[in-house]
Amino acid sequence: MSTTHSSLSAAAASSDIAAISLRQRLIGLAQGWLRFEVWPQALALLAARLYLFEVFFRSGLTKVRDWDATLFLFNEEYHVPVLPPELAAWMGTGGELGFSVLLALGLVTRPAAVGLFFVNAMAVISYPDLAPTALKDHHLWGVLATALAVFGAGRLSLDALVWRRWLARR
């Protein structure tokens, strides 16, 4: 009887070792995948940040280059709710320039993405005669800004660098 008991015991131990080994292999595979997965995500988030930077920074520069035309448009064409036209022009231009630079750097990305989302939304609301193609562009920009607000800037950003250094000090 003791021989049967010890062989059952050895079989159970062997089964436990095999289960642990399989679990360790699966954990290793999952960890490897997670390390790999981070880089495509980081590149996609960087591409979204740089695309939004290019779109909104150029728009802001256009407004700054011809401020008289900008003020005219905010007085006559754009109907920003609640705000006086000149203040709306300053805020819209400042938002386009400031938030887009923060996104490009990946610095305080989530708040900058939320800010740019609202600048974009206000542009759609204040100009009801927007062409359908332009409206699709604004939808794309809103989706990208939302993704950045939800997921952050990714590894290729100043946010990630600051967090790594801050956490290393703790």
GROMACS .gro file of N, CA and C in nm:
model
  510
    1MET      N    1   0.079  -0.119   0.000
    1MET     CA    2   0.000   0.000   0.000
    1MET      C    3   0.083   0.126   0.000
    2SER      N    4   0.191   0.123   0.074
    2SER     CA    5   0.273   0.242   0.081
    2SER      C    6   0.342   0.268  -0.053
    3THR      N    7   0.366   0.162  -0.132
    3THR     CA    8   0.426   0.181  -0.263
    3THR      C    9   0.327   0.251  -0.356
    4THR      N   10   0.201   0.213  -0.350
    4THR     CA   11   0.098   0.277  -0.431
    4THR      C   12   0.081   0.422  -0.389
    5HIS      N   13   0.082   0.444  -0.257
    5HIS     CA   14   0.066   0.580  -0.205
    5HIS      C   15   0.183   0.670  -0.247
    6SER      N   16   0.305   0.617  -0.242
    6SER     CA   17   0.421   0.698  -0.279
    6SER      C   18   0.426   0.721  -0.429
    7SER      N   19   0.380   0.626  -0.511
    7SER     CA   20   0.378   0.650  -0.655
    7SER      C   21   0.270   0.751  -0.693
    8LEU      N   22   0.157   0.748  -0.623
    8LEU     CA   23   0.054   0.851  -0.644
    8LEU      C   24   0.106   0.987  -0.602
    9SER      N   25   0.177   0.990  -0.494
    9SER     CA   26   0.234   1.113  -0.443
    9SER      C   27   0.338   1.168  -0.541
   10ALA      N   28   0.420   1.083  -0.598
   10ALA     CA   29   0.521   1.125  -0.696
   10ALA      C   30   0.454   1.175  -0.823
   11ALA      N   31   0.347   1.108  -0.865
   11ALA     CA   32   0.273   1.151  -0.985
   11ALA      C   33   0.210   1.287  -0.962
   12ALA      N   34   0.154   1.309  -0.845
   12ALA     CA   35   0.092   1.438  -0.812
   12ALA      C   36   0.198   1.547  -0.810
   13ALA      N   37   0.315   1.519  -0.753
   13ALA     CA   38   0.423   1.617  -0.748
   13ALA      C   39   0.471   1.650  -0.889
   14SER      N   40   0.483   1.546  -0.973
   14SER     CA   41   0.524   1.568  -1.111
   14SER      C   42   0.422   1.652  -1.186
   15SER      N   43   0.294   1.626  -1.160
   15SER     CA   44   0.187   1.703  -1.222
   15SER      C   45   0.191   1.849  -1.177
   16ASP      N   46   0.218   1.872  -1.048
   16ASP     CA   47   0.229   2.008  -0.995
   16ASP      C   48   0.345   2.083  -1.060
   17ILE      N   49   0.458   2.014  -1.078
   17ILE     CA   50   0.576   2.076  -1.140
   17ILE      C   51   0.545   2.112  -1.285
   18ALA      N   52   0.478   2.022  -1.356
   18ALA     CA   53   0.441   2.049  -1.495
   18ALA      C   54   0.346   2.168  -1.503
   19ALA      N   55   0.252   2.177  -1.410
   19ALA     CA   56   0.157   2.288  -1.410
   19ALA      C   57   0.228   2.420  -1.381
   20ILE      N   58   0.322   2.416  -1.286
   20ILE     CA   59   0.398   2.538  -1.254
   20ILE      C   60   0.484   2.578  -1.373
   21SER      N   61   0.547   2.481  -1.437
   21SER     CA   62   0.631   2.509  -1.553
   21SER      C   63   0.548   2.570  -1.666
   22LEU      N   64   0.431   2.513  -1.692
   22LEU     CA   65   0.343   2.566  -1.796
   22LEU      C   66   0.298   2.708  -1.761
   23ARG      N   67   0.263   2.729  -1.635
   23ARG     CA   68   0.221   2.862  -1.590
   23ARG      C   69   0.334   2.963  -1.607
   24GLN      N   70   0.457   2.923  -1.572
   24GLN     CA   71   0.571   3.013  -1.586
   24GLN      C   72   0.596   3.046  -1.733
   25ARG      N   73   0.582   2.946  -1.820
   25ARG     CA   74   0.598   2.972  -1.964
   25ARG      C   75   0.492   3.068  -2.016
   26LEU      N   76   0.368   3.048  -1.974
   26LEU     CA   77   0.259   3.138  -2.017
   26LEU      C   78   0.281   3.279  -1.965
   27ILE      N   79   0.324   3.291  -1.841
   27ILE     CA   80   0.353   3.423  -1.785
   27ILE      C   81   0.467   3.489  -1.862
   28GLY      N   82   0.570   3.412  -1.893
   28GLY     CA   83   0.683   3.465  -1.971
   28GLY      C   84   0.638   3.513  -2.109
   29LEU      N   85   0.553   3.435  -2.175
   29LEU     CA   86   0.501   3.476  -2.306
   29LEU      C   87   0.418   3.604  -2.295
   30ALA      N   88   0.334   3.611  -2.193
   30ALA     CA   89   0.251   3.731  -2.174
   30ALA      C   90   0.338   3.853  -2.146
   31GLN      N   91   0.440   3.837  -2.063
   31GLN     CA   92   0.529   3.950  -2.033
   31GLN      C   93   0.604   3.995  -2.158
   32GLY      N   94   0.650   3.899  -2.238
   32GLY     CA   95   0.718   3.934  -2.363
   32GLY      C   96   0.626   4.008  -2.458
   33TRP      N   97   0.501   3.961  -2.469
   33TRP     CA   98   0.405   4.028  -2.555
   33TRP      C   99   0.378   4.169  -2.507
   34LEU      N  100   0.363   4.187  -2.376
   34LEU     CA  101   0.335   4.320  -2.323
   34LEU      C  102   0.451   4.415  -2.348
   35ARG      N  103   0.574   4.365  -2.340
   35ARG     CA  104   0.690   4.451  -2.370
   35ARG      C  105   0.688   4.491  -2.517
   36PHE      N  106   0.654   4.398  -2.606
   36PHE     CA  107   0.647   4.427  -2.749
   36PHE      C  108   0.531   4.521  -2.781
   37GLU      N  109   0.416   4.496  -2.718
   37GLU     CA  110   0.294   4.570  -2.749
   37GLU      C  111   0.307   4.719  -2.720
   38VAL      N  112   0.388   4.755  -2.624
   38VAL     CA  113   0.401   4.895  -2.583
   38VAL      C  114   0.457   4.981  -2.696
   39TRP      N  115   0.548   4.929  -2.777
   39TRP     CA  116   0.612   5.012  -2.879
   39TRP      C  117   0.521   5.048  -2.996
   40PRO      N  118   0.445   4.956  -3.051
   40PRO     CA  119   0.350   5.000  -3.155
   40PRO      C  120   0.250   5.102  -3.101
   41GLN      N  121   0.205   5.082  -2.978
   41GLN     CA  122   0.113   5.178  -2.918
   41GLN      C  123   0.181   5.315  -2.902
   42ALA      N  124   0.305   5.314  -2.856
   42ALA     CA  125   0.379   5.439  -2.838
   42ALA      C  126   0.396   5.512  -2.972
   43LEU      N  127   0.423   5.437  -3.077
   43LEU     CA  128   0.439   5.499  -3.210
   43LEU      C  129   0.306   5.554  -3.261
   44ALA      N  130   0.198   5.482  -3.238
   44ALA     CA  131   0.066   5.530  -3.282
   44ALA      C  132   0.027   5.656  -3.207
   45LEU      N  133   0.052   5.661  -3.077
   45LEU     CA  134   0.020   5.780  -2.998
   45LEU      C  135   0.108   5.898  -3.040
   46LEU      N  136   0.236   5.871  -3.070
   46LEU     CA  137   0.324   5.978  -3.119
   46LEU      C  138   0.273   6.031  -3.252
   47ALA      N  139   0.232   5.942  -3.342
   47ALA     CA  140   0.179   5.985  -3.472
   47ALA      C  141   0.054   6.071  -3.453
   48ALA      N  142  -0.035   6.031  -3.363
   48ALA     CA  143  -0.156   6.110  -3.337
   48ALA      C  144  -0.119   6.248  -3.282
   49ARG      N  145  -0.025   6.252  -3.188
   49ARG     CA  146   0.017   6.380  -3.130
   49ARG      C  147   0.077   6.472  -3.235
   50LEU      N  148   0.165   6.418  -3.320
   50LEU     CA  149   0.230   6.502  -3.421
   50LEU      C  150   0.133   6.546  -3.530
   51TYR      N  151   0.038   6.461  -3.564
   51TYR     CA  152  -0.063   6.498  -3.664
   51TYR      C  153  -0.149   6.614  -3.611
   52LEU      N  154  -0.196   6.601  -3.487
   52LEU     CA  155  -0.277   6.709  -3.429
   52LEU      C  156  -0.195   6.837  -3.414
   53PHE      N  157  -0.069   6.823  -3.378
   53PHE     CA  158   0.019   6.940  -3.370
   53PHE      C  159   0.023   7.012  -3.504
   54GLU      N  160   0.048   6.936  -3.610
   54GLU     CA  161   0.062   6.996  -3.742
   54GLU      C  162  -0.066   7.069  -3.784
   55VAL      N  163  -0.179   7.008  -3.762
   55VAL     CA  164  -0.307   7.067  -3.802
   55VAL      C  165  -0.336   7.195  -3.724
   56PHE      N  166  -0.329   7.186  -3.590
   56PHE     CA  167  -0.372   7.299  -3.508
   56PHE      C  168  -0.265   7.408  -3.498
   57PHE      N  169  -0.138   7.372  -3.501
   57PHE     CA  170  -0.034   7.474  -3.495
   57PHE      C  171  -0.037   7.559  -3.622
   58ARG      N  172  -0.053   7.493  -3.736
   58ARG     CA  173  -0.063   7.570  -3.862
   58ARG      C  174  -0.184   7.662  -3.861
   59SER      N  175  -0.295   7.613  -3.810
   59SER     CA  176  -0.415   7.695  -3.803
   59SER      C  177  -0.392   7.816  -3.713
   60GLY      N  178  -0.328   7.794  -3.599
   60GLY     CA  179  -0.296   7.904  -3.508
   60GLY      C  180  -0.202   8.005  -3.572
   61LEU      N  181  -0.100   7.955  -3.643
   61LEU     CA  182  -0.006   8.046  -3.709
   61LEU      C  183  -0.075   8.129  -3.817
   62THR      N  184  -0.168   8.068  -3.888
   62THR     CA  185  -0.244   8.141  -3.991
   62THR      C  186  -0.321   8.256  -3.926
   63LYS      N  187  -0.380   8.231  -3.811
   63LYS     CA  188  -0.455   8.336  -3.741
   63LYS      C  189  -0.362   8.448  -3.695
   64VAL      N  190  -0.244   8.413  -3.645
   64VAL     CA  191  -0.150   8.512  -3.596
   64VAL      C  192  -0.093   8.596  -3.710
   65ARG      N  193  -0.065   8.532  -3.823
   65ARG     CA  194  -0.005   8.602  -3.938
   65ARG      C  195  -0.094   8.714  -3.991
   66ASP      N  196  -0.224   8.696  -3.983
   66ASP     CA  197  -0.315   8.801  -4.031
   66ASP      C  198  -0.422   8.823  -3.923
   67TRP      N  199  -0.381   8.891  -3.818
   67TRP     CA  200  -0.468   8.909  -3.703
   67TRP      C  201  -0.594   8.989  -3.738
   68ASP      N  202  -0.581   9.086  -3.828
   68ASP     CA  203  -0.699   9.164  -3.869
   68ASP      C  204  -0.804   9.073  -3.934
   69ALA      N  205  -0.759   8.983  -4.020
   69ALA     CA  206  -0.852   8.889  -4.084
   69ALA      C  207  -0.913   8.795  -3.980
   70THR      N  208  -0.832   8.755  -3.883
   70THR     CA  209  -0.882   8.668  -3.776
   70THR      C  210  -0.992   8.738  -3.698
   71LEU      N  211  -0.968   8.863  -3.661
   71LEU     CA  212  -1.070   8.938  -3.587
   71LEU      C  213  -1.196   8.958  -3.671
   72PHE      N  214  -1.176   8.983  -3.801
   72PHE     CA  215  -1.292   8.997  -3.889
   72PHE      C  216  -1.375   8.868  -3.890
   73LEU      N  217  -1.307   8.755  -3.906
   73LEU     CA  218  -1.379   8.626  -3.909
   73LEU      C  219  -1.452   8.600  -3.778
   74PHE      N  220  -1.389   8.630  -3.666
   74PHE     CA  221  -1.455   8.606  -3.537
   74PHE      C  222  -1.571   8.704  -3.515
   75ASN      N  223  -1.565   8.821  -3.576
   75ASN     CA  224  -1.675   8.917  -3.564
   75ASN      C  225  -1.790   8.886  -3.660
   76GLU      N  226  -1.757   8.836  -3.780
   76GLU     CA  227  -1.858   8.824  -3.885
   76GLU      C  228  -1.900   8.680  -3.918
   77GLU      N  229  -1.807   8.586  -3.912
   77GLU     CA  230  -1.836   8.449  -3.957
   77GLU      C  231  -1.856   8.351  -3.843
   78TYR      N  232  -1.765   8.351  -3.750
   78TYR     CA  233  -1.769   8.255  -3.640
   78TYR      C  234  -1.859   8.312  -3.531
   79HIS      N  235  -1.948   8.231  -3.483
   79HIS     CA  236  -2.041   8.277  -3.380
   79HIS      C  237  -2.018   8.195  -3.254
   80VAL      N  238  -1.913   8.232  -3.181
   80VAL     CA  239  -1.879   8.160  -3.058
   80VAL      C  240  -1.979   8.200  -2.951
   81PRO      N  241  -2.045   8.100  -2.891
   81PRO     CA  242  -2.145   8.132  -2.789
   81PRO      C  243  -2.080   8.196  -2.666
   82VAL      N  244  -2.147   8.291  -2.607
   82VAL     CA  245  -2.115   8.354  -2.478
   82VAL      C  246  -1.997   8.451  -2.484
   83LEU      N  247  -1.888   8.417  -2.554
   83LEU     CA  248  -1.767   8.499  -2.551
   83LEU      C  249  -1.774   8.615  -2.651
   84PRO      N  250  -1.718   8.731  -2.615
   84PRO     CA  251  -1.703   8.838  -2.713
   84PRO      C  252  -1.606   8.792  -2.823
   85PRO      N  253  -1.626   8.838  -2.947
   85PRO     CA  254  -1.544   8.789  -3.059
   85PRO      C  255  -1.394   8.803  -3.039
   86GLU      N  256  -1.348   8.916  -2.987
   86GLU     CA  257  -1.204   8.934  -2.971
   86GLU      C  258  -1.146   8.836  -2.868
   87LEU      N  259  -1.216   8.816  -2.758
   87LEU     CA  260  -1.171   8.720  -2.658
   87LEU      C  261  -1.173   8.578  -2.715
   88ALA      N  262  -1.275   8.546  -2.792
   88ALA     CA  263  -1.283   8.414  -2.856
   88ALA      C  264  -1.166   8.394  -2.951
   89ALA      N  265  -1.129   8.499  -3.026
   89ALA     CA  266  -1.015   8.490  -3.118
   89ALA      C  267  -0.886   8.463  -3.041
   90TRP      N  268  -0.864   8.537  -2.934
   90TRP     CA  269  -0.744   8.516  -2.852
   90TRP      C  270  -0.741   8.376  -2.792
   91MET      N  271  -0.852   8.334  -2.737
   91MET     CA  272  -0.857   8.202  -2.672
   91MET      C  273  -0.842   8.089  -2.774
   92GLY      N  274  -0.910   8.100  -2.886
   92GLY     CA  275  -0.899   7.996  -2.989
   92GLY      C  276  -0.758   7.985  -3.045
   93THR      N  277  -0.699   8.100  -3.075
   93THR     CA  278  -0.563   8.100  -3.129
   93THR      C  279  -0.463   8.050  -3.025
   94GLY      N  280  -0.476   8.098  -2.903
   94GLY     CA  281  -0.388   8.052  -2.795
   94GLY      C  282  -0.402   7.903  -2.769
   95GLY      N  283  -0.526   7.854  -2.774
   95GLY     CA  284  -0.550   7.711  -2.754
   95GLY      C  285  -0.488   7.628  -2.865
   96GLU      N  286  -0.505   7.672  -2.989
   96GLU     CA  287  -0.447   7.598  -3.101
   96GLU      C  288  -0.295   7.592  -3.091
   97LEU      N  289  -0.233   7.705  -3.060
   97LEU     CA  290  -0.087   7.709  -3.052
   97LEU      C  291  -0.034   7.637  -2.927
   98GLY      N  292  -0.090   7.671  -2.812
   98GLY     CA  293  -0.039   7.617  -2.686
   98GLY      C  294  -0.064   7.469  -2.669
   99PHE      N  295  -0.187   7.427  -2.687
   99PHE     CA  296  -0.220   7.285  -2.667
   99PHE      C  297  -0.148   7.197  -2.769
  100SER      N  298  -0.134   7.247  -2.892
  100SER     CA  299  -0.068   7.164  -2.994
  100SER      C  300   0.080   7.146  -2.963
  101VAL      N  301   0.146   7.249  -2.912
  101VAL     CA  302   0.287   7.236  -2.874
  101VAL      C  303   0.301   7.136  -2.758
  102LEU      N  304   0.213   7.145  -2.660
  102LEU     CA  305   0.217   7.050  -2.549
  102LEU      C  306   0.198   6.907  -2.598
  103LEU      N  307   0.108   6.888  -2.693
  103LEU     CA  308   0.087   6.753  -2.749
  103LEU      C  309   0.211   6.705  -2.822
  104ALA      N  310   0.272   6.790  -2.902
  104ALA     CA  311   0.392   6.749  -2.977
  104ALA      C  312   0.502   6.705  -2.881
  105LEU      N  313   0.518   6.776  -2.772
  105LEU     CA  314   0.620   6.740  -2.673
  105LEU      C  315   0.579   6.622  -2.587
  106GLY      N  316   0.451   6.596  -2.582
  106GLY     CA  317   0.402   6.490  -2.494
  106GLY      C  318   0.411   6.534  -2.349
  107LEU      N  319   0.382   6.660  -2.325
  107LEU     CA  320   0.391   6.718  -2.191
  107LEU      C  321   0.250   6.758  -2.146
  108VAL      N  322   0.212   6.716  -2.027
  108VAL     CA  323   0.074   6.729  -1.976
  108VAL      C  324  -0.026   6.698  -2.088
  109THR      N  325  -0.006   6.583  -2.146
  109THR     CA  326  -0.078   6.542  -2.267
  109THR      C  327  -0.228   6.531  -2.246
  110ARG      N  328  -0.269   6.468  -2.138
  110ARG     CA  329  -0.413   6.449  -2.117
  110ARG      C  330  -0.487   6.582  -2.107
  111PRO      N  331  -0.443   6.675  -2.022
  111PRO     CA  332  -0.512   6.805  -2.019
  111PRO      C  333  -0.503   6.881  -2.152
  112ALA      N  334  -0.388   6.872  -2.219
  112ALA     CA  335  -0.373   6.939  -2.348
  112ALA      C  336  -0.468   6.880  -2.451
  113ALA      N  337  -0.484   6.749  -2.450
  113ALA     CA  338  -0.576   6.684  -2.545
  113ALA      C  339  -0.721   6.724  -2.518
  114VAL      N  340  -0.756   6.733  -2.391
  114VAL     CA  341  -0.892   6.778  -2.355
  114VAL      C  342  -0.912   6.922  -2.402
  115GLY      N  343  -0.812   7.007  -2.378
  115GLY     CA  344  -0.822   7.146  -2.423
  115GLY      C  345  -0.837   7.157  -2.573
  116LEU      N  346  -0.757   7.080  -2.647
  116LEU     CA  347  -0.766   7.083  -2.793
  116LEU      C  348  -0.899   7.026  -2.842
  117PHE      N  349  -0.951   6.927  -2.770
  117PHE     CA  350  -1.083   6.873  -2.804
  117PHE      C  351  -1.187   6.984  -2.797
  118PHE      N  352  -1.182   7.066  -2.691
  118PHE     CA  353  -1.281   7.173  -2.677
  118PHE      C  354  -1.259   7.286  -2.777
  119VAL      N  355  -1.134   7.316  -2.812
  119VAL     CA  356  -1.107   7.415  -2.918
  119VAL      C  357  -1.169   7.364  -3.049
  120ASN      N  358  -1.148   7.237  -3.078
  120ASN     CA  359  -1.204   7.176  -3.199
  120ASN      C  360  -1.357   7.178  -3.196
  121ALA      N  361  -1.415   7.140  -3.084
  121ALA     CA  362  -1.562   7.138  -3.072
  121ALA      C  363  -1.619   7.279  -3.088
  122MET      N  364  -1.552   7.376  -3.030
  122MET     CA  365  -1.600   7.515  -3.041
  122MET      C  366  -1.593   7.562  -3.186
  123ALA      N  367  -1.492   7.518  -3.260
  123ALA     CA  368  -1.482   7.555  -3.402
  123ALA      C  369  -1.602   7.500  -3.479
  124VAL      N  370  -1.641   7.377  -3.449
  124VAL     CA  371  -1.756   7.316  -3.517
  124VAL      C  372  -1.886   7.387  -3.478
  125ILE      N  373  -1.900   7.416  -3.350
  125ILE     CA  374  -2.023   7.481  -3.301
  125ILE      C  375  -2.036   7.623  -3.355
  126SER      N  376  -1.924   7.694  -3.361
  126SER     CA  377  -1.931   7.837  -3.396
  126SER      C  378  -1.938   7.863  -3.546
  127TYR      N  379  -1.917   7.762  -3.627
  127TYR     CA  380  -1.925   7.782  -3.772
  127TYR      C  381  -2.020   7.677  -3.831
  128PRO      N  382  -2.149   7.708  -3.831
  128PRO     CA  383  -2.250   7.610  -3.874
  128PRO      C  384  -2.245   7.576  -4.024
  129ASP      N  385  -2.178   7.658  -4.104
  129ASP     CA  386  -2.174   7.634  -4.249
  129ASP      C  387  -2.057   7.545  -4.290
  130LEU      N  388  -2.004   7.469  -4.197
  130LEU     CA  389  -1.891   7.381  -4.224
  130LEU      C  390  -1.929   7.275  -4.327
  131ALA      N  391  -1.845   7.258  -4.427
  131ALA     CA  392  -1.871   7.158  -4.532
  131ALA      C  393  -1.861   7.017  -4.472
  132PRO      N  394  -1.933   6.922  -4.531
  132PRO     CA  395  -1.931   6.785  -4.478
  132PRO      C  396  -1.789   6.725  -4.471
  133THR      N  397  -1.706   6.754  -4.570
  133THR     CA  398  -1.568   6.702  -4.567
  133THR      C  399  -1.490   6.762  -4.451
  134ALA      N  400  -1.507   6.890  -4.429
  134ALA     CA  401  -1.438   6.955  -4.317
  134ALA      C  402  -1.491   6.902  -4.184
  135LEU      N  403  -1.619   6.874  -4.179
  135LEU     CA  404  -1.677   6.818  -4.057
  135LEU      C  405  -1.617   6.681  -4.025
  136LYS      N  406  -1.591   6.601  -4.128
  136LYS     CA  407  -1.526   6.471  -4.108
  136LYS      C  408  -1.386   6.490  -4.050
  137ASP      N  409  -1.315   6.591  -4.099
  137ASP     CA  410  -1.181   6.621  -4.043
  137ASP      C  411  -1.192   6.653  -3.895
  138HIS      N  412  -1.288   6.737  -3.860
  138HIS     CA  413  -1.307   6.774  -3.720
  138HIS      C  414  -1.343   6.653  -3.634
  139HIS      N  415  -1.421   6.560  -3.690
  139HIS     CA  416  -1.453   6.437  -3.617
  139HIS      C  417  -1.326   6.356  -3.592
  140LEU      N  418  -1.244   6.343  -3.696
  140LEU     CA  419  -1.117   6.270  -3.680
  140LEU      C  420  -1.031   6.335  -3.572
  141TRP      N  421  -1.019   6.467  -3.576
  141TRP     CA  422  -0.936   6.536  -3.477
  141TRP      C  423  -0.993   6.517  -3.337
  142GLY      N  424  -1.125   6.517  -3.325
  142GLY     CA  425  -1.188   6.495  -3.195
  142GLY      C  426  -1.163   6.355  -3.143
  143VAL      N  427  -1.169   6.256  -3.231
  143VAL     CA  428  -1.142   6.117  -3.190
  143VAL      C  429  -0.996   6.102  -3.147
  144LEU      N  430  -0.904   6.160  -3.223
  144LEU     CA  431  -0.762   6.151  -3.185
  144LEU      C  432  -0.735   6.222  -3.052
  145ALA      N  433  -0.794   6.337  -3.033
  145ALA     CA  434  -0.777   6.409  -2.906
  145ALA      C  435  -0.835   6.328  -2.791
  146THR      N  436  -0.949   6.265  -2.814
  146THR     CA  437  -1.010   6.181  -2.710
  146THR      C  438  -0.919   6.063  -2.677
  147ALA      N  439  -0.863   5.999  -2.778
  147ALA     CA  440  -0.772   5.885  -2.755
  147ALA      C  441  -0.653   5.929  -2.672
  148LEU      N  442  -0.598   6.046  -2.702
  148LEU     CA  443  -0.483   6.095  -2.625
  148LEU      C  444  -0.524   6.130  -2.482
  149ALA      N  445  -0.644   6.181  -2.465
  149ALA     CA  446  -0.691   6.213  -2.331
  149ALA      C  447  -0.711   6.085  -2.249
  150VAL      N  448  -0.754   5.979  -2.314
  150VAL     CA  449  -0.778   5.852  -2.245
  150VAL      C  450  -0.648   5.775  -2.220
  151PHE      N  451  -0.565   5.760  -2.324
  151PHE     CA  452  -0.447   5.675  -2.316
  151PHE      C  453  -0.319   5.749  -2.277
  152GLY      N  454  -0.318   5.881  -2.285
  152GLY     CA  455  -0.196   5.956  -2.255
  152GLY      C  456  -0.104   5.959  -2.375
  153ALA      N  457   0.016   6.007  -2.353
  153ALA     CA  458   0.110   6.031  -2.462
  153ALA      C  459   0.188   5.908  -2.505
  154GLY      N  460   0.196   5.807  -2.420
  154GLY     CA  461   0.276   5.690  -2.452
  154GLY      C  462   0.420   5.706  -2.406
  155ARG      N  463   0.500   5.606  -2.437
  155ARG     CA  464   0.640   5.602  -2.390
  155ARG      C  465   0.729   5.708  -2.453
  156LEU      N  466   0.696   5.750  -2.574
  156LEU     CA  467   0.781   5.845  -2.646
  156LEU      C  468   0.733   5.988  -2.619
  157SER      N  469   0.746   6.029  -2.493
  157SER     CA  470   0.694   6.160  -2.454
  157SER      C  471   0.768   6.211  -2.332
  158LEU      N  472   0.756   6.341  -2.310
  158LEU     CA  473   0.811   6.399  -2.187
  158LEU      C  474   0.733   6.355  -2.065
  159ASP      N  475   0.604   6.330  -2.082
  159ASP     CA  476   0.524   6.278  -1.970
  159ASP      C  477   0.586   6.149  -1.916
  160ALA      N  478   0.618   6.057  -2.007
  160ALA     CA  479   0.675   5.928  -1.965
  160ALA      C  480   0.810   5.948  -1.898
  161LEU      N  481   0.891   6.037  -1.952
  161LEU     CA  482   1.023   6.065  -1.893
  161LEU      C  483   1.008   6.123  -1.753
  162VAL      N  484   0.920   6.220  -1.739
  162VAL     CA  485   0.898   6.283  -1.608
  162VAL      C  486   0.847   6.181  -1.507
  163TRP      N  487   0.749   6.098  -1.548
  163TRP     CA  488   0.694   5.998  -1.456
  163TRP      C  489   0.800   5.897  -1.414
  164ARG      N  490   0.883   5.851  -1.512
  164ARG     CA  491   0.989   5.755  -1.477
  164ARG      C  492   1.085   5.814  -1.376
  165ARG      N  493   1.125   5.937  -1.398
  165ARG     CA  494   1.219   6.001  -1.305
  165ARG      C  495   1.155   6.028  -1.169
  166TRP      N  496   1.030   6.070  -1.171
  166TRP     CA  497   0.960   6.100  -1.046
  166TRP      C  498   0.941   5.972  -0.965
  167LEU      N  499   0.902   5.864  -1.032
  167LEU     CA  500   0.882   5.738  -0.963
  167LEU      C  501   1.012   5.678  -0.912
  168ALA      N  502   1.123   5.704  -0.985
  168ALA     CA  503   1.253   5.652  -0.943
  168ALA      C  504   1.298   5.718  -0.812
  169ARG      N  505   1.255   5.840  -0.789
  169ARG     CA  506   1.293   5.911  -0.666
  169ARG      C  507   1.216   5.861  -0.546
  170ARG      N  508   1.105   5.799  -0.567
  170ARG     CA  509   1.020   5.755  -0.456
  170ARG      C  510   1.071   5.631  -0.394
   0.00000   0.00000   0.00000
